[in-house]
Short mmCIF file of C-alpha atoms and ligand atoms in Angstrom, two decimals:
data_model
loop_
_atom_site.label_atom_id
_atom_site.label_comp_id
_atom_site.label_asym_id
_atom_site.label_seq_id
_atom_site.Cartn_x
_atom_site.Cartn_y
_atom_site.Cartn_z
CA UNK A 1023 -3.33 0.23 -26.05
CA UNK A 1024 -4.63 -1.74 -29.17
CA UNK A 1025 -1.13 -3.10 -29.53
CA UNK A 1026 -1.26 -4.69 -26.12
CA UNK A 1027 -4.70 -6.33 -26.49
CA UNK A 1028 -7.02 -6.98 -23.56
CA UNK A 1029 -4.97 -9.70 -21.99
CA UNK A 1030 -1.67 -7.86 -22.41
CA UNK A 1031 -3.26 -4.64 -20.89
CA UNK A 1032 -4.56 -6.55 -17.84
CA UNK A 1033 -1.21 -8.19 -17.39
CA UNK A 1034 0.57 -4.99 -17.75
CA UNK A 1035 -1.64 -3.05 -15.28
CA UNK A 1036 -1.74 -5.77 -12.65
CA UNK A 1037 1.81 -7.20 -12.63
CA UNK A 1038 2.79 -5.29 -9.61
CA UNK A 1039 -0.02 -6.41 -7.45
CA UNK A 1040 0.79 -9.31 -4.89
CA UNK A 1041 -1.70 -11.45 -2.94
CA UNK A 1042 -1.09 -10.81 0.72
CA UNK A 1043 -4.21 -12.43 2.52
CA UNK A 1044 -4.45 -16.16 3.46
CA UNK A 1045 -8.07 -15.86 2.27
CA UNK A 1046 -6.97 -15.17 -1.36
CA UNK A 1047 -6.48 -18.68 -2.80
CA UNK A 1048 -6.50 -17.59 -6.40
CA UNK A 1049 -6.47 -14.00 -7.92
CA UNK A 1050 -6.22 -12.79 -11.35
CA UNK A 1051 -5.81 -15.26 -14.21
CA UNK A 1052 -8.53 -17.90 -14.11
CA UNK A 1053 -12.29 -17.74 -14.75
CA UNK A 1054 -13.13 -16.84 -11.11
CA UNK A 1055 -11.03 -15.94 -8.14
CA UNK A 1056 -11.20 -18.30 -5.29
CA UNK A 1057 -11.45 -17.18 -1.63
CA UNK A 1058 -11.45 -18.98 1.68
CA UNK A 1059 -12.87 -17.25 4.81
CA UNK A 1060 -13.30 -20.39 6.89
CA UNK A 1061 -15.59 -19.62 9.83
CA UNK A 1062 -16.15 -15.80 9.10
CA UNK A 1063 -19.11 -14.07 7.39
CA UNK A 1064 -18.29 -12.56 4.13
CA UNK A 1065 -19.01 -8.94 3.26
CA UNK A 1066 -19.47 -7.96 -0.30
CA UNK A 1067 -20.24 -4.50 -1.65
CA UNK A 1068 -20.28 -2.90 -5.10
CA UNK A 1069 -20.04 0.71 -6.40
CA UNK A 1070 -20.39 1.99 -9.96
CA UNK A 1071 -18.70 5.27 -10.96
CA UNK A 1072 -19.49 6.92 -14.28
CA UNK A 1073 -17.67 9.92 -15.84
CA UNK A 1074 -19.88 12.97 -16.02
CA UNK A 1075 -22.17 11.74 -13.22
CA UNK A 1076 -19.75 10.77 -10.35
CA UNK A 1077 -16.52 12.36 -11.46
CA UNK A 1078 -15.24 15.08 -13.87
CA UNK A 1079 -11.88 14.47 -15.41
CA UNK A 1080 -11.43 18.27 -15.97
CA UNK A 1081 -10.30 18.46 -12.39
CA UNK A 1082 -9.83 14.95 -11.13
CA UNK A 1083 -6.31 13.46 -11.55
CA UNK A 1084 -6.67 9.88 -12.61
CA UNK A 1085 -4.46 8.66 -9.82
CA UNK A 1086 -6.68 10.32 -7.28
CA UNK A 1087 -9.80 8.76 -9.04
CA UNK A 1088 -8.32 5.32 -8.70
CA UNK A 1089 -7.45 5.88 -5.16
CA UNK A 1090 -10.91 7.24 -4.35
CA UNK A 1091 -12.79 4.52 -6.32
CA UNK A 1092 -11.18 1.97 -3.98
CA UNK A 1093 -11.69 4.06 -0.75
CA UNK A 1094 -15.36 4.57 -1.31
CA UNK A 1095 -15.77 0.86 -1.61
CA UNK A 1096 -13.68 -0.03 1.47
CA UNK A 1097 -15.72 2.38 3.35
CA UNK A 1098 -18.84 0.18 2.93
CA UNK A 1099 -16.99 -2.84 4.34
CA UNK A 1100 -15.79 -0.76 7.33
CA UNK A 1101 -19.28 0.54 7.79
CA UNK A 1102 -20.41 -3.16 8.57
CA UNK A 1103 -17.59 -3.21 11.18
CA UNK A 1104 -15.60 -5.53 8.95
CA UNK A 1105 -12.14 -6.16 7.65
CA UNK A 1106 -11.70 -5.43 3.89
CA UNK A 1107 -9.45 -7.84 2.19
CA UNK A 1108 -9.99 -7.98 -1.59
CA UNK A 1109 -11.40 -5.81 -4.54
CA UNK A 1110 -12.22 -6.63 -8.07
CA UNK A 1111 -11.94 -3.75 -10.61
CA UNK A 1112 -13.97 -3.49 -13.80
CA UNK A 1113 -13.37 -0.88 -16.27
CA UNK A 1114 -15.04 0.75 -19.44
CA UNK A 1115 -12.46 2.60 -21.35
CA UNK A 1116 -13.25 4.87 -24.20
CA UNK A 1117 -10.92 5.01 -27.20
CA UNK A 1118 -9.55 8.41 -26.39
CA UNK A 1119 -8.01 7.08 -23.22
CA UNK A 1120 -4.26 6.54 -23.76
CA UNK A 1121 -2.32 3.74 -21.99
CA UNK A 1122 -0.67 6.22 -19.70
CA UNK A 1123 -3.95 7.41 -18.48
CA UNK A 1124 -5.07 3.88 -17.40
CA UNK A 1125 -1.60 3.38 -15.86
CA UNK A 1126 -2.27 6.42 -13.65
CA UNK A 1127 -5.65 5.22 -12.63
CA UNK A 1128 -3.99 1.84 -11.62
CA UNK A 1129 -1.27 3.67 -9.70
CA UNK A 1130 -4.03 5.24 -7.46
CA UNK A 1131 -5.64 1.81 -7.20
CA UNK A 1132 -2.28 0.25 -6.30
CA UNK A 1133 -1.58 3.07 -3.60
CA UNK A 1134 -4.95 2.36 -2.02
CA UNK A 1135 -4.50 -1.46 -2.09
CA UNK A 1136 -0.99 -1.11 -0.49
CA UNK A 1137 -2.05 1.45 2.16
CA UNK A 1138 -5.17 -0.60 3.21
CA UNK A 1139 -3.65 -4.07 2.64
CA UNK A 1140 -6.14 -5.14 -0.04
CA UNK A 1141 -5.60 -7.88 -2.68
CA UNK A 1142 -6.72 -7.12 -6.25
CA UNK A 1143 -8.15 -10.43 -7.34
CA UNK A 1144 -9.81 -9.74 -10.72
CA UNK A 1145 -12.14 -7.59 -12.73
CA UNK A 1146 -13.33 -7.08 -16.27
CA UNK A 1147 -12.19 -4.72 -18.94
CA UNK A 1148 -14.27 -3.47 -21.87
CA UNK A 1149 -14.26 -0.53 -24.40
CA UNK A 1150 -16.83 2.13 -23.76
CA UNK A 1151 -18.39 4.34 -26.29
CA UNK A 1152 -18.61 7.28 -24.09
CA UNK A 1153 -16.61 8.17 -21.11
CA UNK A 1154 -14.72 6.16 -18.36
CA UNK A 1155 -16.73 3.75 -16.31
CA UNK A 1156 -15.21 2.19 -13.09
CA UNK A 1157 -17.02 -0.40 -10.97
CA UNK A 1158 -15.29 -1.76 -7.96
CA UNK A 1159 -16.52 -4.67 -5.80
CA UNK A 1160 -14.96 -4.94 -2.35
CA UNK A 1161 -14.86 -8.14 -0.24
CA UNK A 1162 -14.18 -8.53 3.46
CA UNK A 1163 -15.06 -10.49 6.57
CA UNK A 1164 -16.24 -10.21 10.16
CA UNK A 1165 -17.22 -12.49 12.96
CA UNK A 1166 -20.94 -12.89 13.03
CA UNK A 1167 -21.34 -11.16 16.35
CA UNK A 1168 -19.28 -8.20 15.20
CA UNK A 1169 -21.28 -7.09 12.21
CA UNK A 1170 -23.14 -3.81 12.55
CA UNK A 1171 -26.29 -3.41 10.61
CA UNK A 1172 -28.35 -0.35 10.11
CA UNK A 1173 -31.26 -1.66 12.09
CA UNK A 1174 -29.65 -2.25 15.43
CA UNK A 1175 -30.09 1.12 17.05
CA UNK A 1176 -31.95 1.26 20.30
CA UNK A 1177 -34.07 4.15 21.85
CA UNK A 1178 -31.76 6.59 23.75
CA UNK A 1179 -28.65 5.33 22.05
CA UNK A 1180 -26.18 8.15 21.28
CA UNK A 1181 -25.60 9.09 17.63
CA UNK A 1182 -21.84 9.51 16.88
CA UNK A 1183 -19.95 10.52 13.82
CA UNK A 1184 -16.17 10.33 13.07
CA UNK A 1185 -14.01 13.22 11.62
CA UNK A 1186 -15.74 16.32 10.26
CA UNK A 1187 -18.46 16.81 7.70
CA UNK A 1188 -19.22 18.87 4.68
CA UNK A 1189 -15.62 19.38 3.49
CA UNK A 1190 -15.80 17.18 0.48
CA UNK A 1191 -18.89 19.01 -0.84
CA UNK A 1192 -17.44 22.53 -0.24
CA UNK A 1193 -14.18 21.25 -1.97
CA UNK A 1194 -16.21 20.13 -4.80
CA UNK A 1195 -17.79 23.59 -5.14
CA UNK A 1196 -14.40 25.27 -5.25
CA UNK A 1197 -13.23 22.74 -8.02
CA UNK A 1198 -16.44 23.52 -9.97
CA UNK A 1199 -15.84 27.30 -9.51
CA UNK A 1200 -12.20 27.11 -10.80
CA UNK A 1201 -13.25 24.93 -13.74
CA UNK A 1202 -15.89 27.55 -14.93
CA UNK A 1203 -13.32 30.23 -14.54
CA UNK A 1204 -10.79 28.30 -16.51
CA UNK A 1205 -13.42 27.48 -19.33
CA UNK A 1206 -14.14 31.22 -19.63
CA UNK A 1207 -10.38 32.08 -19.65
CA UNK A 1208 -7.84 29.26 -19.96
CA UNK A 1209 -4.98 31.72 -19.17
CA UNK A 1210 -6.22 31.89 -15.54
CA UNK A 1211 -4.59 29.32 -13.36
CA UNK A 1212 -6.91 27.65 -10.64
CA UNK A 1213 -6.79 29.37 -7.38
CA UNK A 1214 -6.87 26.68 -4.80
CA UNK A 1215 -4.57 28.28 -2.30
CA UNK A 1216 -5.50 27.70 1.34
CA UNK A 1217 -8.07 25.17 0.31
CA UNK A 1218 -5.95 22.06 0.44
CA UNK A 1219 -7.88 20.22 3.14
CA UNK A 1220 -11.23 20.43 1.52
CA UNK A 1221 -9.94 19.80 -2.01
CA UNK A 1222 -8.31 16.75 -0.54
CA UNK A 1223 -11.53 15.70 1.18
CA UNK A 1224 -13.21 15.72 -2.30
CA UNK A 1225 -10.45 14.25 -4.28
CA UNK A 1226 -8.74 11.87 -1.91
CA UNK A 1227 -11.07 10.59 0.74
CA UNK A 1228 -10.00 7.88 3.20
CA UNK A 1229 -12.08 5.05 4.43
CA UNK A 1230 -12.14 5.09 8.19
CA UNK A 1231 -10.49 1.77 9.05
CA UNK A 1232 -8.75 3.58 11.91
CA UNK A 1233 -12.23 4.10 13.60
CA UNK A 1234 -13.07 0.40 13.23
CA UNK A 1235 -9.75 -0.51 14.77
CA UNK A 1236 -10.22 2.14 17.50
CA UNK A 1237 -13.69 0.87 18.36
CA UNK A 1238 -12.36 -2.67 18.60
CA UNK A 1239 -9.58 -1.55 20.88
CA UNK A 1240 -12.25 0.20 23.06
CA UNK A 1241 -14.17 -3.03 23.04
CA UNK A 1242 -17.18 -0.95 21.82
CA UNK A 1243 -19.47 -2.42 19.36
CA UNK A 1244 -21.78 0.09 17.78
CA UNK A 1245 -25.48 -0.87 17.76
CA UNK A 1246 -25.98 0.33 14.20
CA UNK A 1247 -23.54 1.87 11.66
CA UNK A 1248 -23.48 3.27 8.19
CA UNK A 1249 -20.87 5.35 6.19
CA UNK A 1250 -21.65 8.94 5.20
CA UNK A 1251 -21.65 8.82 1.37
CA UNK A 1252 -24.84 10.65 0.53
CA UNK A 1253 -24.89 13.09 3.33
CA UNK A 1254 -25.38 12.98 7.12
CA UNK A 1255 -29.14 13.68 7.11
CA UNK A 1256 -29.73 11.03 4.56
CA UNK A 1257 -27.72 8.34 6.51
CA UNK A 1258 -29.35 9.33 9.79
CA UNK A 1259 -32.70 8.74 8.21
CA UNK A 1260 -31.55 5.24 7.01
CA UNK A 1261 -30.69 4.26 10.58
CA UNK A 1262 -34.00 5.74 11.84
CA UNK A 1263 -35.92 3.98 9.22
CA UNK A 1264 -34.29 0.59 9.50
CA UNK A 1265 -34.18 0.69 13.33
CA UNK A 1266 -37.75 1.99 13.47
CA UNK A 1267 -36.82 4.92 15.58
CA UNK A 1268 -36.65 8.72 15.55
CA UNK A 1269 -33.81 10.86 16.70
CA UNK A 1270 -32.71 14.38 17.87
CA UNK A 1271 -29.45 15.86 16.69
CA UNK A 1272 -28.00 19.32 17.68
CA UNK A 1273 -26.80 21.75 15.11
CA UNK A 1274 -24.06 23.06 17.51
CA UNK A 1275 -22.66 19.52 17.82
CA UNK A 1276 -22.07 19.06 14.12
CA UNK A 1277 -18.32 18.60 13.46
CA UNK A 1278 -17.30 21.19 10.78
CA UNK A 1279 -13.66 22.02 10.04
CA UNK A 1280 -12.90 25.82 10.13
CA UNK A 1281 -11.71 25.67 6.41
CA UNK A 1282 -15.12 23.98 5.52
CA UNK A 1283 -16.97 26.66 7.57
CA UNK A 1284 -15.20 29.66 6.20
CA UNK A 1285 -15.20 28.55 2.63
CA UNK A 1286 -18.95 27.67 2.76
CA UNK A 1287 -19.54 31.19 3.93
CA UNK A 1288 -17.36 32.76 1.25
CA UNK A 1289 -19.48 30.81 -1.32
CA UNK A 1290 -22.69 31.99 0.08
CA UNK A 1291 -23.49 28.50 1.48
CA UNK A 1292 -24.79 27.54 4.94
CA UNK A 1293 -22.11 25.43 6.58
CA UNK A 1294 -24.86 23.38 8.40
CA UNK A 1295 -26.54 22.53 5.22
CA UNK A 1296 -23.17 21.48 3.68
CA UNK A 1297 -22.56 19.16 6.67
CA UNK A 1298 -26.08 17.76 6.61
CA UNK A 1299 -26.60 17.26 2.85
CA UNK A 1300 -23.09 17.61 1.24
CA UNK A 1301 -22.16 13.99 1.09
CA UNK A 1302 -18.90 12.10 0.03
CA UNK A 1303 -17.47 12.62 3.49
CA UNK A 1304 -16.91 8.77 3.98
CA UNK A 1305 -16.99 9.20 7.70
CA UNK A 1306 -18.73 6.69 9.83
CA UNK A 1307 -22.06 7.36 11.56
CA UNK A 1308 -22.94 5.01 14.40
CA UNK A 1309 -25.07 4.55 17.47
CA UNK A 1310 -23.75 3.39 20.82
CA UNK A 1311 -25.49 2.38 24.14
CA UNK A 1312 -25.29 5.27 26.66
CA UNK A 1313 -23.41 2.95 28.92
CA UNK A 1314 -20.56 2.88 26.38
CA UNK A 1315 -20.14 6.72 26.43
CA UNK A 1316 -17.29 6.78 28.86
CA UNK A 1317 -15.24 4.62 26.51
CA UNK A 1318 -15.16 7.33 23.74
CA UNK A 1319 -15.84 10.53 25.51
CA UNK A 1320 -12.16 11.63 25.34
CA UNK A 1321 -11.60 10.84 21.66
CA UNK A 1322 -11.34 13.94 19.60
CA UNK A 1323 -12.03 12.14 16.38
CA UNK A 1324 -15.55 11.02 17.35
CA UNK A 1325 -18.37 13.45 18.09
CA UNK A 1326 -21.74 12.64 19.79
CA UNK A 1327 -24.30 14.63 17.76
CA UNK A 1328 -27.49 13.53 19.30
CA UNK A 1329 -29.46 10.54 20.39
CA UNK A 1330 -32.25 8.07 19.23
CA UNK A 1331 -35.87 8.64 20.17
CA UNK A 1332 -39.05 6.79 19.64
CA UNK A 1333 -40.34 6.46 16.12
CA UNK A 1334 -43.32 8.88 16.64
CA UNK A 1335 -40.97 11.70 17.61
CA UNK A 1336 -39.51 11.72 14.05
CA UNK A 1337 -36.02 12.81 13.01
CA UNK A 1338 -35.19 16.30 14.32
CA UNK A 1339 -32.41 18.73 14.49
CA UNK A 1340 -32.39 21.43 17.19
CA UNK A 1341 -30.81 24.54 15.70
CA UNK A 1342 -28.27 26.97 17.33
CA UNK A 1343 -31.19 29.26 18.13
CA UNK A 1344 -33.31 26.41 19.62
CA UNK A 1345 -35.55 26.05 16.63
CA UNK A 1346 -36.75 22.36 15.92
CA UNK A 1347 -36.19 21.41 12.32
CA UNK A 1348 -37.33 18.14 10.65
CA UNK A 1349 -34.36 16.21 9.09
CA UNK A 1350 -34.84 15.77 5.35
CA UNK A 1351 -32.82 13.68 2.98
CA UNK A 1352 -31.53 16.04 0.37
CA UNK A 1353 -28.38 14.00 -0.07
CA UNK A 1354 -26.51 14.04 -3.28
CA UNK A 1355 -28.19 11.70 -5.67
CA UNK A 1356 -27.09 10.84 -9.21
CA UNK A 1357 -30.73 10.43 -10.34
CA UNK A 1358 -31.50 14.04 -9.77
CA UNK A 1359 -29.19 15.27 -12.43
P1 LIG B 1343 -13.05 -13.66 -18.90
O1 LIG B 1343 -13.13 -13.79 -20.38
O2 LIG B 1343 -13.28 -15.01 -18.21
O3 LIG B 1343 -14.14 -12.71 -18.29
P2 LIG B 1343 -11.14 -11.80 -18.80
O4 LIG B 1343 -10.17 -11.98 -20.00
O5 LIG B 1343 -12.07 -10.73 -18.74
O6 LIG B 1343 -11.71 -13.21 -18.38
O7 LIG B 1343 -10.02 -11.56 -17.54
C1 LIG B 1343 -8.87 -12.39 -17.34
C2 LIG B 1343 -8.34 -12.24 -15.94
O8 LIG B 1343 -8.05 -10.88 -15.70
C3 LIG B 1343 -9.52 -12.59 -14.95
O9 LIG B 1343 -8.91 -13.18 -13.80
C4 LIG B 1343 -10.06 -11.26 -14.65
O10 LIG B 1343 -10.58 -11.28 -13.30
C5 LIG B 1343 -8.86 -10.39 -14.71
N1 LIG B 1343 -9.25 -8.94 -15.07
C6 LIG B 1343 -9.91 -8.51 -16.11
N2 LIG B 1343 -9.94 -7.25 -16.14
C7 LIG B 1343 -9.32 -6.74 -15.00
C8 LIG B 1343 -9.06 -5.45 -14.47
N3 LIG B 1343 -9.51 -4.32 -15.08
N4 LIG B 1343 -8.41 -5.28 -13.31
C9 LIG B 1343 -8.05 -6.51 -12.75
N5 LIG B 1343 -8.21 -7.77 -13.15
C10 LIG B 1343 -8.80 -7.90 -14.28
MG1 LIG B 1344 -14.04 -10.65 -18.59
#
């Protein structure tokens, strides 16, 4: 890598990337990229991922990591009900990192860009004393009237979530378990059999652009929306807090995949707790007016899990045995480590 130098490295890594969007006027190669969104509002979101805090290279293939780093960023643009169009990628690379490793990382970034039609328009590259650092900024746009904020929910609105929950967290527990077994005895091969779905949920999440497209086809604009990165309970509380409301959700409505459910049980975990607090699902949580219910009631990929109430009622979950629990944010939080 030292042979290539910083400029050579950037050129080498980014040579296959093409600009596809009209809004991308100038990409990599000048002091700043130039974008033109004409009459749209521009959405910008950044995430920082640190080795040892957000990912563990012991079980995270670099291609997956590149793919995931892009997806988690796009997810924030979709959560605003926007179209994601560009990203910048900034890297801190330690000297132990061979060129092939950075190439793998960029393969994953390229895969995500191609699949979701995203232009890579710049970034920054530096050496890092310890560990890999990846920061991605995603840029997108939306018409002013289409943007969904966290503060738009109304009393009696229905609370909906896409896909299923808890899988990424339970997948992580399996990867962590296998890592410990491997560290104790490197001759034992990891046993991930039958766990592909939840492992994939952890290593290769997908931003739910399809849900944004679906809502637009249904002509249904959520009143509030957020993506599930820290855990359902934590995201629900953000909507409650910012919309100045309470809510009631029902345990028996939480969408949990059978593999997530069974594996959680195997590991001695409560599947409901995994769904509420697991995080990294990158599903969309949103509220809709009751009058819009008919538009999505037949969609199997969207589940109504409860409704918004007045602020004084607080945020509640009714358990399967009809006990009322207060929802608490115990979401995954890097600061807790
Ligand atoms: P500057 O000195 O102005 O910061 P750099 O030498 O860091 O410029 O970057 C040169 C060009 O390469 C810029 O267009 C920058 O956005 C882009 N770039 C730098 N690092 C990356 C990266 N890791 N991925 C993609 N583009 C990058
Ligand atoms: Mg720079």
